Coordinates of C-alpha atoms in Angstrom, one line a residue:
M581 CA 34.6 -134.1 -93.7
S582 CA 35.9 -130.3 -92.5
H583 CA 34.5 -127.4 -94.8
V584 CA 37.6 -124.5 -95.5
I585 CA 36.7 -121.0 -95.8
P586 CA 39.1 -119.8 -98.6
E587 CA 40.7 -117.2 -98.2
S588 CA 39.3 -114.6 -100.7
W589 CA 36.1 -114.7 -98.7
S590 CA 37.5 -113.8 -95.6
V591 CA 39.3 -110.7 -97.6
Q592 CA 35.8 -109.9 -99.1
S593 CA 34.0 -110.1 -95.2
A594 CA 36.9 -108.0 -93.9
V595 CA 36.6 -105.1 -97.0
M596 CA 32.6 -105.8 -96.7
G597 CA 32.3 -104.6 -92.8
L598 CA 35.1 -101.3 -93.8
I599 CA 32.6 -100.0 -96.2
V600 CA 30.1 -100.6 -94.0
L601 CA 31.7 -99.1 -90.9
V602 CA 32.8 -96.0 -92.9
G603 CA 29.1 -95.6 -93.9
L604 CA 28.3 -95.5 -90.3
L605 CA 30.9 -93.1 -89.5
A606 CA 29.8 -91.1 -92.2
L607 CA 25.7 -91.0 -91.3
V608 CA 26.8 -90.2 -87.5
L609 CA 28.5 -87.4 -89.3
L610 CA 25.9 -86.0 -91.1
I611 CA 23.5 -86.4 -88.5
W612 CA 25.8 -84.6 -86.6
M613 CA 26.5 -81.5 -88.4
R614 CA 23.3 -81.1 -89.3
N615 CA 22.1 -81.2 -85.9
R616 CA 25.0 -78.7 -84.7
K617 CA 23.4 -76.4 -87.9
A618 CA 20.2 -76.3 -86.6
L619 CA 21.2 -75.6 -83.1
E620 CA 23.5 -72.9 -83.9
Q621 CA 20.1 -71.5 -86.2
M622 CA 18.3 -72.1 -82.6
T623 CA 21.0 -70.5 -80.8
L624 CA 21.2 -67.3 -83.1
A625 CA 17.3 -67.2 -83.2
I626 CA 16.9 -66.7 -79.3
E627 CA 20.4 -64.6 -78.8
A628 CA 18.0 -62.0 -81.7
L629 CA 15.0 -62.2 -79.2
G630 CA 17.1 -61.4 -76.1
E631 CA 18.6 -58.5 -77.9
G632 CA 15.2 -57.0 -79.4
Q633 CA 15.9 -58.1 -82.7
P634 CA 13.5 -59.6 -85.7
M635 CA 13.8 -63.2 -85.2
R636 CA 15.2 -65.3 -88.1
R637 CA 13.1 -68.6 -89.0
V638 CA 14.8 -71.5 -87.5
Q639 CA 14.9 -74.3 -90.7
A640 CA 13.8 -77.5 -89.8
Q641 CA 16.8 -79.8 -91.9
M642 CA 16.4 -83.2 -90.0
A643 CA 13.0 -85.2 -88.6
G644 CA 12.1 -86.2 -85.1
A645 CA 13.1 -84.3 -82.2
S646 CA 15.2 -81.2 -83.7
E647 CA 12.3 -80.2 -86.0
Q648 CA 9.7 -80.4 -83.5
L649 CA 11.9 -78.8 -81.4
A650 CA 12.7 -76.2 -84.5
D651 CA 8.6 -75.5 -85.0
R652 CA 8.6 -74.8 -81.2
I653 CA 10.8 -71.8 -81.1
N654 CA 9.8 -70.4 -84.6
R655 CA 6.2 -70.2 -83.1
A656 CA 7.3 -68.8 -79.4
G657 CA 9.5 -66.4 -81.7
V658 CA 6.3 -65.4 -83.6
D659 CA 4.5 -64.9 -80.2
L660 CA 7.4 -63.0 -78.3
S661 CA 7.9 -60.7 -81.6
S662 CA 4.0 -59.9 -81.5
R663 CA 4.6 -59.1 -77.6
I664 CA 7.3 -56.9 -77.8
A665 CA 6.4 -55.1 -80.9
Q666 CA 3.2 -54.5 -79.0
L667 CA 4.8 -53.5 -75.9
K668 CA 6.7 -51.2 -77.7
D669 CA 3.7 -49.4 -79.3
D670 CA 2.0 -49.0 -76.1
R671 CA 5.8 -47.3 -74.5
R672 CA 5.5 -44.9 -77.4
K673 CA 1.6 -43.9 -76.8
L674 CA 2.4 -43.7 -73.0
D675 CA 5.4 -41.6 -73.9
A676 CA 3.3 -39.6 -75.4
V677 CA 0.3 -39.1 -73.3
L678 CA 3.2 -38.1 -70.2
S679 CA 4.9 -35.6 -72.8
A680 CA 1.9 -33.5 -73.6
M681 CA 0.3 -33.2 -70.0
N682 CA 0.5 -30.2 -68.5
E683 CA 0.8 -31.9 -64.9
G684 CA 4.3 -32.6 -64.2
V685 CA 5.1 -36.1 -63.7
L686 CA 8.1 -38.0 -61.6
A687 CA 8.7 -41.6 -60.3
V688 CA 11.1 -42.7 -58.2
D689 CA 11.9 -46.3 -56.3
A690 CA 12.4 -47.1 -52.7
R691 CA 15.8 -45.2 -52.5
Q692 CA 14.6 -42.0 -53.7
R693 CA 16.2 -41.8 -57.1
L694 CA 14.7 -40.7 -59.9
L695 CA 13.7 -42.9 -62.4
F696 CA 11.1 -40.7 -64.8
A697 CA 10.0 -37.2 -65.2
N698 CA 8.0 -36.1 -67.9
P699 CA 8.5 -32.6 -70.3
T700 CA 6.4 -30.1 -67.9
A701 CA 8.7 -32.0 -64.6
Q702 CA 11.5 -30.7 -66.2
R703 CA 10.5 -27.6 -67.1
M704 CA 9.5 -27.1 -63.6
F705 CA 11.9 -28.3 -61.8
Q706 CA 14.6 -27.7 -64.7
I707 CA 15.8 -31.4 -64.3
A708 CA 18.3 -32.4 -67.2
G709 CA 17.2 -35.3 -69.4
N710 CA 19.8 -37.4 -68.2
S711 CA 19.2 -37.3 -65.1
D712 CA 17.8 -40.9 -64.3
G713 CA 19.4 -42.6 -61.6
R714 CA 20.2 -39.0 -59.4
L715 CA 18.5 -38.2 -55.8
V716 CA 15.6 -36.2 -56.7
A717 CA 17.3 -33.9 -53.4
E718 CA 19.9 -33.3 -55.8
L719 CA 17.1 -32.9 -58.7
V720 CA 14.8 -30.6 -56.8
R721 CA 16.5 -28.6 -53.8
S722 CA 12.6 -28.0 -52.5
P723 CA 12.7 -29.2 -48.4
L724 CA 8.5 -29.7 -49.2
I725 CA 9.2 -31.6 -52.0
Q726 CA 11.5 -34.0 -50.4
M727 CA 9.1 -34.3 -47.5
A728 CA 6.6 -35.2 -49.7
V729 CA 8.7 -38.1 -51.2
E730 CA 9.9 -39.6 -48.0
T731 CA 6.0 -39.4 -46.6
T732 CA 4.8 -41.2 -49.7
L733 CA 7.4 -43.8 -49.2
A734 CA 6.9 -44.2 -45.5
G735 CA 2.9 -44.9 -46.2
R736 CA 0.5 -46.9 -47.3
S737 CA -1.9 -44.3 -48.9
A738 CA -2.5 -41.5 -51.5
Y739 CA -0.5 -37.9 -50.0
R740 CA -2.0 -35.2 -51.3
A741 CA -1.1 -31.4 -50.2
E742 CA -0.6 -27.8 -51.6
L743 CA 3.0 -26.7 -51.7
T744 CA 4.4 -23.5 -52.4
L745 CA 8.2 -23.0 -53.6
A746 CA 10.1 -20.4 -54.3
G747 CA 11.1 -18.9 -57.8
R748 CA 11.8 -20.7 -61.2
N749 CA 8.5 -19.7 -62.7
P750 CA 9.3 -19.5 -66.9
L751 CA 7.1 -16.3 -66.7
A752 CA 8.2 -14.8 -63.8
S753 CA 11.3 -16.3 -62.2
D754 CA 10.9 -14.0 -59.1
Q755 CA 7.7 -15.0 -58.0
E756 CA 6.0 -18.2 -55.7
R757 CA 4.1 -20.9 -57.3
I758 CA 2.2 -23.3 -55.5
I759 CA 1.8 -26.6 -56.4
A760 CA -0.5 -29.8 -56.1
V761 CA 1.4 -33.0 -55.7
H762 CA -0.8 -36.0 -55.6
G763 CA 1.5 -39.2 -54.6
T764 CA 0.6 -42.8 -55.0
P765 CA 3.3 -45.8 -53.7
L766 CA 3.8 -48.4 -56.2
P767 CA 3.3 -52.2 -55.0
G768 CA 5.2 -53.5 -52.3
S769 CA 5.7 -53.0 -48.8
P770 CA 7.5 -51.4 -48.0
P771 CA 6.9 -49.7 -51.2
S772 CA 8.8 -50.1 -54.2
G773 CA 9.0 -46.6 -55.2
A774 CA 6.0 -43.6 -55.7
V775 CA 4.8 -41.7 -58.7
F776 CA 3.6 -37.7 -58.3
V777 CA 1.4 -35.6 -60.3
L778 CA 2.7 -32.2 -60.1
H779 CA -0.2 -29.6 -61.2
D780 CA 0.7 -25.6 -61.4
V781 CA -2.4 -24.1 -59.6
T782 CA -0.3 -20.4 -59.2
D783 CA -2.9 -18.9 -61.7
L784 CA -6.1 -20.5 -60.5
R785 CA -5.4 -19.6 -56.7
R786 CA -4.3 -16.1 -58.4
L787 CA -7.4 -16.5 -59.8
E788 CA -9.4 -17.3 -56.8
R789 CA -8.2 -14.6 -54.5
M790 CA -8.9 -11.9 -57.6
R791 CA -12.7 -13.1 -57.5
Q792 CA -12.3 -12.8 -53.4
D793 CA -11.1 -9.1 -53.9
F794 CA -13.5 -8.5 -56.7
V795 CA -16.0 -9.5 -54.4
A796 CA -14.8 -7.6 -51.3
N797 CA -14.2 -4.9 -52.6
A798 CA -17.2 -4.4 -54.9
S799 CA -19.2 -4.6 -51.9
H800 CA -17.2 -2.1 -50.9
E801 CA -17.7 0.4 -53.4
L802 CA -21.1 -0.7 -53.5
K803 CA -21.5 0.2 -49.7
T804 CA -20.2 4.0 -49.6
P805 CA -22.6 5.4 -52.1
L806 CA -25.5 3.9 -50.5
A807 CA -24.7 4.4 -47.2
A808 CA -24.8 7.8 -47.5
I809 CA -27.9 8.1 -49.4
K810 CA -29.6 6.5 -46.7
V811 CA -28.0 8.6 -43.9
N812 CA -28.9 11.7 -46.2
T813 CA -32.3 10.5 -47.2
E814 CA -33.6 9.2 -43.4
T815 CA -32.2 12.9 -42.3
L816 CA -34.5 14.7 -45.0
L817 CA -37.6 12.4 -43.8
D818 CA -36.7 13.0 -40.1
W819 CA -36.4 16.6 -40.1
G820 CA -34.5 18.2 -42.8
L821 CA -37.4 17.6 -45.9
H822 CA -38.7 21.3 -44.5
D823 CA -35.8 23.1 -43.8
D824 CA -34.5 24.8 -46.5
S825 CA -30.9 25.7 -44.8
V826 CA -30.3 21.9 -45.4
N827 CA -32.7 20.0 -47.7
V828 CA -30.9 21.2 -50.9
T829 CA -27.9 20.1 -49.8
L830 CA -28.9 16.7 -48.3
L831 CA -30.4 16.7 -51.6
N832 CA -27.3 17.6 -53.8
Q833 CA -25.4 15.0 -51.9
I834 CA -27.7 12.0 -52.8
N835 CA -27.7 13.2 -56.5
E836 CA -23.8 13.0 -56.4
Q837 CA -23.5 9.3 -54.9
V838 CA -26.4 8.4 -57.2
D839 CA -24.0 9.6 -59.9
R840 CA -21.1 7.9 -57.9
L841 CA -22.5 4.6 -57.8
D842 CA -24.1 5.1 -61.7
N843 CA -20.6 5.3 -62.3
L844 CA -19.5 2.3 -60.7
V845 CA -22.0 0.0 -62.1
Q846 CA -21.8 0.9 -65.4
D847 CA -18.1 0.3 -65.2
M848 CA -18.9 -3.2 -63.5
L849 CA -21.2 -4.0 -66.7
R850 CA -18.5 -2.4 -69.1
L851 CA -15.8 -4.7 -67.4
A852 CA -17.9 -7.6 -67.3
R853 CA -18.6 -7.7 -71.3
L854 CA -15.1 -7.1 -72.3
E855 CA -13.8 -9.8 -70.3
S856 CA -16.6 -12.2 -71.4
G857 CA -15.8 -10.7 -75.2
Q858 CA -18.9 -9.7 -75.9
E859 CA -18.2 -5.3 -75.9
P860 CA -20.0 -4.6 -78.8
F861 CA -17.5 -2.6 -80.5
Q862 CA -17.9 -2.2 -84.0
F863 CA -13.7 -2.1 -85.3
E864 CA -13.1 -1.0 -88.6
L865 CA -9.7 0.7 -90.4
M866 CA -9.6 4.7 -88.8
A867 CA -7.8 7.6 -88.7
L868 CA -6.4 7.6 -85.2
G869 CA -5.0 11.3 -85.2
P870 CA -8.4 13.1 -85.2
V871 CA -9.7 10.9 -82.1
V872 CA -6.7 12.1 -80.3
R873 CA -6.9 15.5 -80.9
E874 CA -10.5 15.4 -79.8
S875 CA -9.9 13.7 -76.6
I876 CA -6.5 16.0 -75.4
E877 CA -9.5 19.0 -76.2
S878 CA -12.0 17.5 -74.3
H879 CA -10.2 17.8 -70.9
E880 CA -8.0 21.2 -71.7
A881 CA -11.0 22.9 -69.8
R882 CA -10.5 21.0 -66.8
A883 CA -6.6 21.1 -66.4
R884 CA -7.3 24.9 -66.8
A885 CA -9.4 25.1 -64.1
R886 CA -6.9 23.5 -61.6
N887 CA -3.8 25.4 -63.1
Q888 CA -2.2 22.8 -65.1
T889 CA -0.2 22.9 -68.7
L890 CA -1.7 20.1 -70.7
V891 CA 0.2 19.6 -73.8
A892 CA -0.7 18.0 -77.2
E893 CA 2.6 16.3 -78.9
V894 CA 0.6 14.4 -81.9
D895 CA 2.0 16.1 -85.3
D896 CA 3.1 12.8 -85.9
L897 CA -0.5 11.4 -86.4
D898 CA -1.5 12.9 -90.0
D899 CA -4.8 10.9 -91.7
S900 CA -2.7 9.1 -93.2
V901 CA -1.9 6.9 -89.7
R902 CA -4.9 4.6 -89.0
V903 CA -5.2 1.3 -87.2
R904 CA -7.9 -1.3 -87.0
A905 CA -9.8 -0.3 -83.6
A906 CA -13.3 1.5 -82.8
E907 CA -13.5 5.5 -81.9
E908 CA -15.9 4.4 -79.1
A909 CA -12.5 2.3 -77.6
V910 CA -10.2 4.7 -78.2
R911 CA -11.9 7.5 -76.8
Q912 CA -12.5 5.7 -73.6
I913 CA -8.5 4.8 -73.4
L914 CA -7.3 8.1 -73.8
D915 CA -10.2 9.6 -71.5
N916 CA -9.3 7.4 -68.6
L917 CA -5.5 7.8 -69.3
I918 CA -5.9 11.9 -69.1
D919 CA -8.9 11.4 -66.5
N920 CA -6.1 10.1 -64.3
A921 CA -3.1 12.4 -65.2
I922 CA -5.6 16.0 -64.5
K923 CA -7.3 13.8 -61.2
Y924 CA -3.9 12.9 -59.7
T925 CA -1.4 15.7 -60.9
P926 CA -1.0 18.7 -58.4
E927 CA -2.1 22.1 -59.3
G928 CA 0.3 24.0 -61.8
G929 CA 1.8 20.6 -62.9
S930 CA 2.0 19.1 -66.3
I931 CA 0.4 16.4 -68.8
R932 CA 2.0 15.6 -71.8
V933 CA 0.3 13.7 -74.4
S934 CA 2.9 12.6 -76.9
T935 CA 2.5 10.4 -80.4
W936 CA 4.7 9.0 -82.7
A937 CA 4.4 6.2 -85.7
N938 CA 6.3 4.0 -87.8
D939 CA 5.2 1.4 -90.3
Q940 CA 4.5 -1.5 -87.7
R941 CA 2.9 0.4 -84.7
V942 CA 1.3 3.5 -83.5
T943 CA 2.7 4.4 -79.9
I944 CA 0.6 7.1 -77.3
S945 CA 2.1 8.3 -74.1
V946 CA 0.4 9.9 -71.4
T947 CA 3.0 12.0 -68.8
D948 CA 2.3 13.8 -65.5
S949 CA 4.4 15.5 -63.0
G950 CA 1.8 14.0 -60.1
S951 CA 3.2 12.1 -56.7
G952 CA 4.3 9.3 -59.0
I953 CA 3.3 5.3 -57.9
P954 CA 5.1 3.3 -55.9
R955 CA 7.6 0.5 -57.7
D956 CA 5.6 -2.3 -55.5
D957 CA 2.3 -0.9 -56.7
I958 CA 3.1 -0.7 -60.7
P959 CA 2.5 -5.0 -61.1
R960 CA -1.2 -4.4 -59.6
I961 CA -2.4 -0.9 -61.2
F962 CA -4.3 -2.6 -63.7
E963 CA -6.6 -4.8 -61.1
R964 CA -9.6 -4.1 -60.4
F965 CA -10.5 -2.1 -57.5
Y966 CA -7.0 -1.6 -56.9
R967 CA -5.6 2.0 -55.7
V968 CA -2.4 3.1 -54.6
D969 CA -3.9 5.7 -52.3
K970 CA -7.5 4.2 -51.6
A971 CA -8.8 7.3 -49.4
R972 CA -7.2 10.1 -51.8
S973 CA -8.9 7.6 -55.4
R974 CA -12.6 8.1 -53.6
S975 CA -11.5 11.7 -52.4
Q976 CA -11.1 12.8 -56.3
G977 CA -14.2 9.9 -57.4
G978 CA -12.8 7.4 -59.4
T979 CA -14.8 3.5 -59.4
G980 CA -11.3 1.9 -59.1
L981 CA -12.5 -0.1 -62.5
G982 CA -10.5 2.6 -65.3
L983 CA -7.2 1.2 -65.6
A984 CA -9.2 -2.3 -65.7
I985 CA -11.2 -1.1 -68.6
V986 CA -8.4 0.4 -70.4
K987 CA -6.1 -2.8 -70.4
H988 CA -8.6 -5.0 -71.6
L989 CA -9.6 -2.7 -74.4
I990 CA -6.2 -2.2 -75.6
Q991 CA -6.0 -6.1 -75.6
S992 CA -8.9 -6.6 -77.4
L993 CA -7.2 -4.3 -80.0
D994 CA -4.0 -6.5 -79.6
G995 CA -2.0 -3.7 -78.5
E996 CA -0.3 -3.4 -74.9
I997 CA 0.4 -0.7 -72.4
S998 CA 3.3 -0.3 -69.8
V999 CA 3.8 2.0 -67.0
E1000 CA 7.3 3.8 -65.6
S1001 CA 6.7 5.8 -62.5
I1002 CA 8.8 7.8 -60.1
V1003 CA 7.3 8.5 -56.9
G1004 CA 7.5 12.3 -56.6
T1005 CA 8.2 12.9 -60.1
G1006 CA 5.0 11.2 -62.1
S1007 CA 4.1 8.4 -64.0
T1008 CA 4.2 7.5 -67.6
F1009 CA 1.4 5.0 -69.4
T1010 CA 2.6 4.2 -72.4
V1011 CA 0.2 2.3 -75.7
R1012 CA 1.1 1.1 -78.3
L1013 CA -0.8 -0.2 -81.0
P1014 CA -0.5 -2.5 -84.8
R1015 CA -0.9 -0.8 -87.5
P1016 CA -2.5 -3.0 -90.5
P1017 CA 0.2 -3.8 -93.3
G1018 CA -0.2 -1.0 -95.9
S1019 CA -2.1 1.5 -93.5

């Protein structure tokens, strides 16, 4: 007996199959869309990390491998974001340290192109802030710096040298600078670049030379009167003590040299105290006029003895003109300046002391008609023991420390001093002292 399937059953089976197929297709489409959305989120998150932006968390929207992948991306993103933030913080700290350094720092690559220059190096060599990538030879026009770069890149050990460079000092553009250079090649063979630390030691070397000059000059200045004292003493001991025609003369010479030696030692001690800030002056508000007039009067007899004219133009300094100073300090300043003017002005010449005042400061000038100071010597006349005419200065009895003392005294009063001079015509020393408000 044969079985016949009803036609209605066949139709129902076909419909059910179609429904299942549509469901499967819908399920596949849903899974694909959810996977696509997850993949898009992952892609955006990775792109954000690559651009250095904060990464948004990937939402796992399905079970299985995609959820595990999303979880791993989220954890990696947190770790990378933390590391990037730490690197940025380290970079900010490094930039702050390099910017605050007094030393210049230059970094170059293997092709001698600039990688980095801190602000000190930029000022030192006048390098613009946007010069990265340019050749060092274009930015620093110095064969010595170029040689230092080439030598460091060619070697495996550190490079050290002191180089003398011409000009471009912000404080004295026409003076040479001494730069201590320390170059270190970066790892690699050949080196992938080099880092240079540059220290301007111009002032340090100048101070060292001044110290050496001071020791040499002080020794010479002390030796001269001591030699004269010894010679005269030996003469007296040998035969002159009982010779009335020479013993008084020799004793007078010894006395003069002792006075000279005493003046020299006193000036050296005074200068040492001033430089160390130990000068025991008590500054107070004082009227300047009486001190200036008394200082001028104390030198009038000496000027008359040399047939010189000492002119005082100090009418502007009445008792209302006050400065914050110590009377002894002001006297030392004026005595040194007037004494020098008389000393280096020939007989029959003139010395003029002038003063004027405004609300901010008091100005005192001492002008002479002496031989003047050569232009090249003017910047050095305030150095210790510096003499324009060494033989003449010693014959006049000077210690070579007077102007150095004047300079430090004026600085202690927050003032300033300047010099103008023409050889054969004379010199003018001008002192400017500030006036306290309301004085």
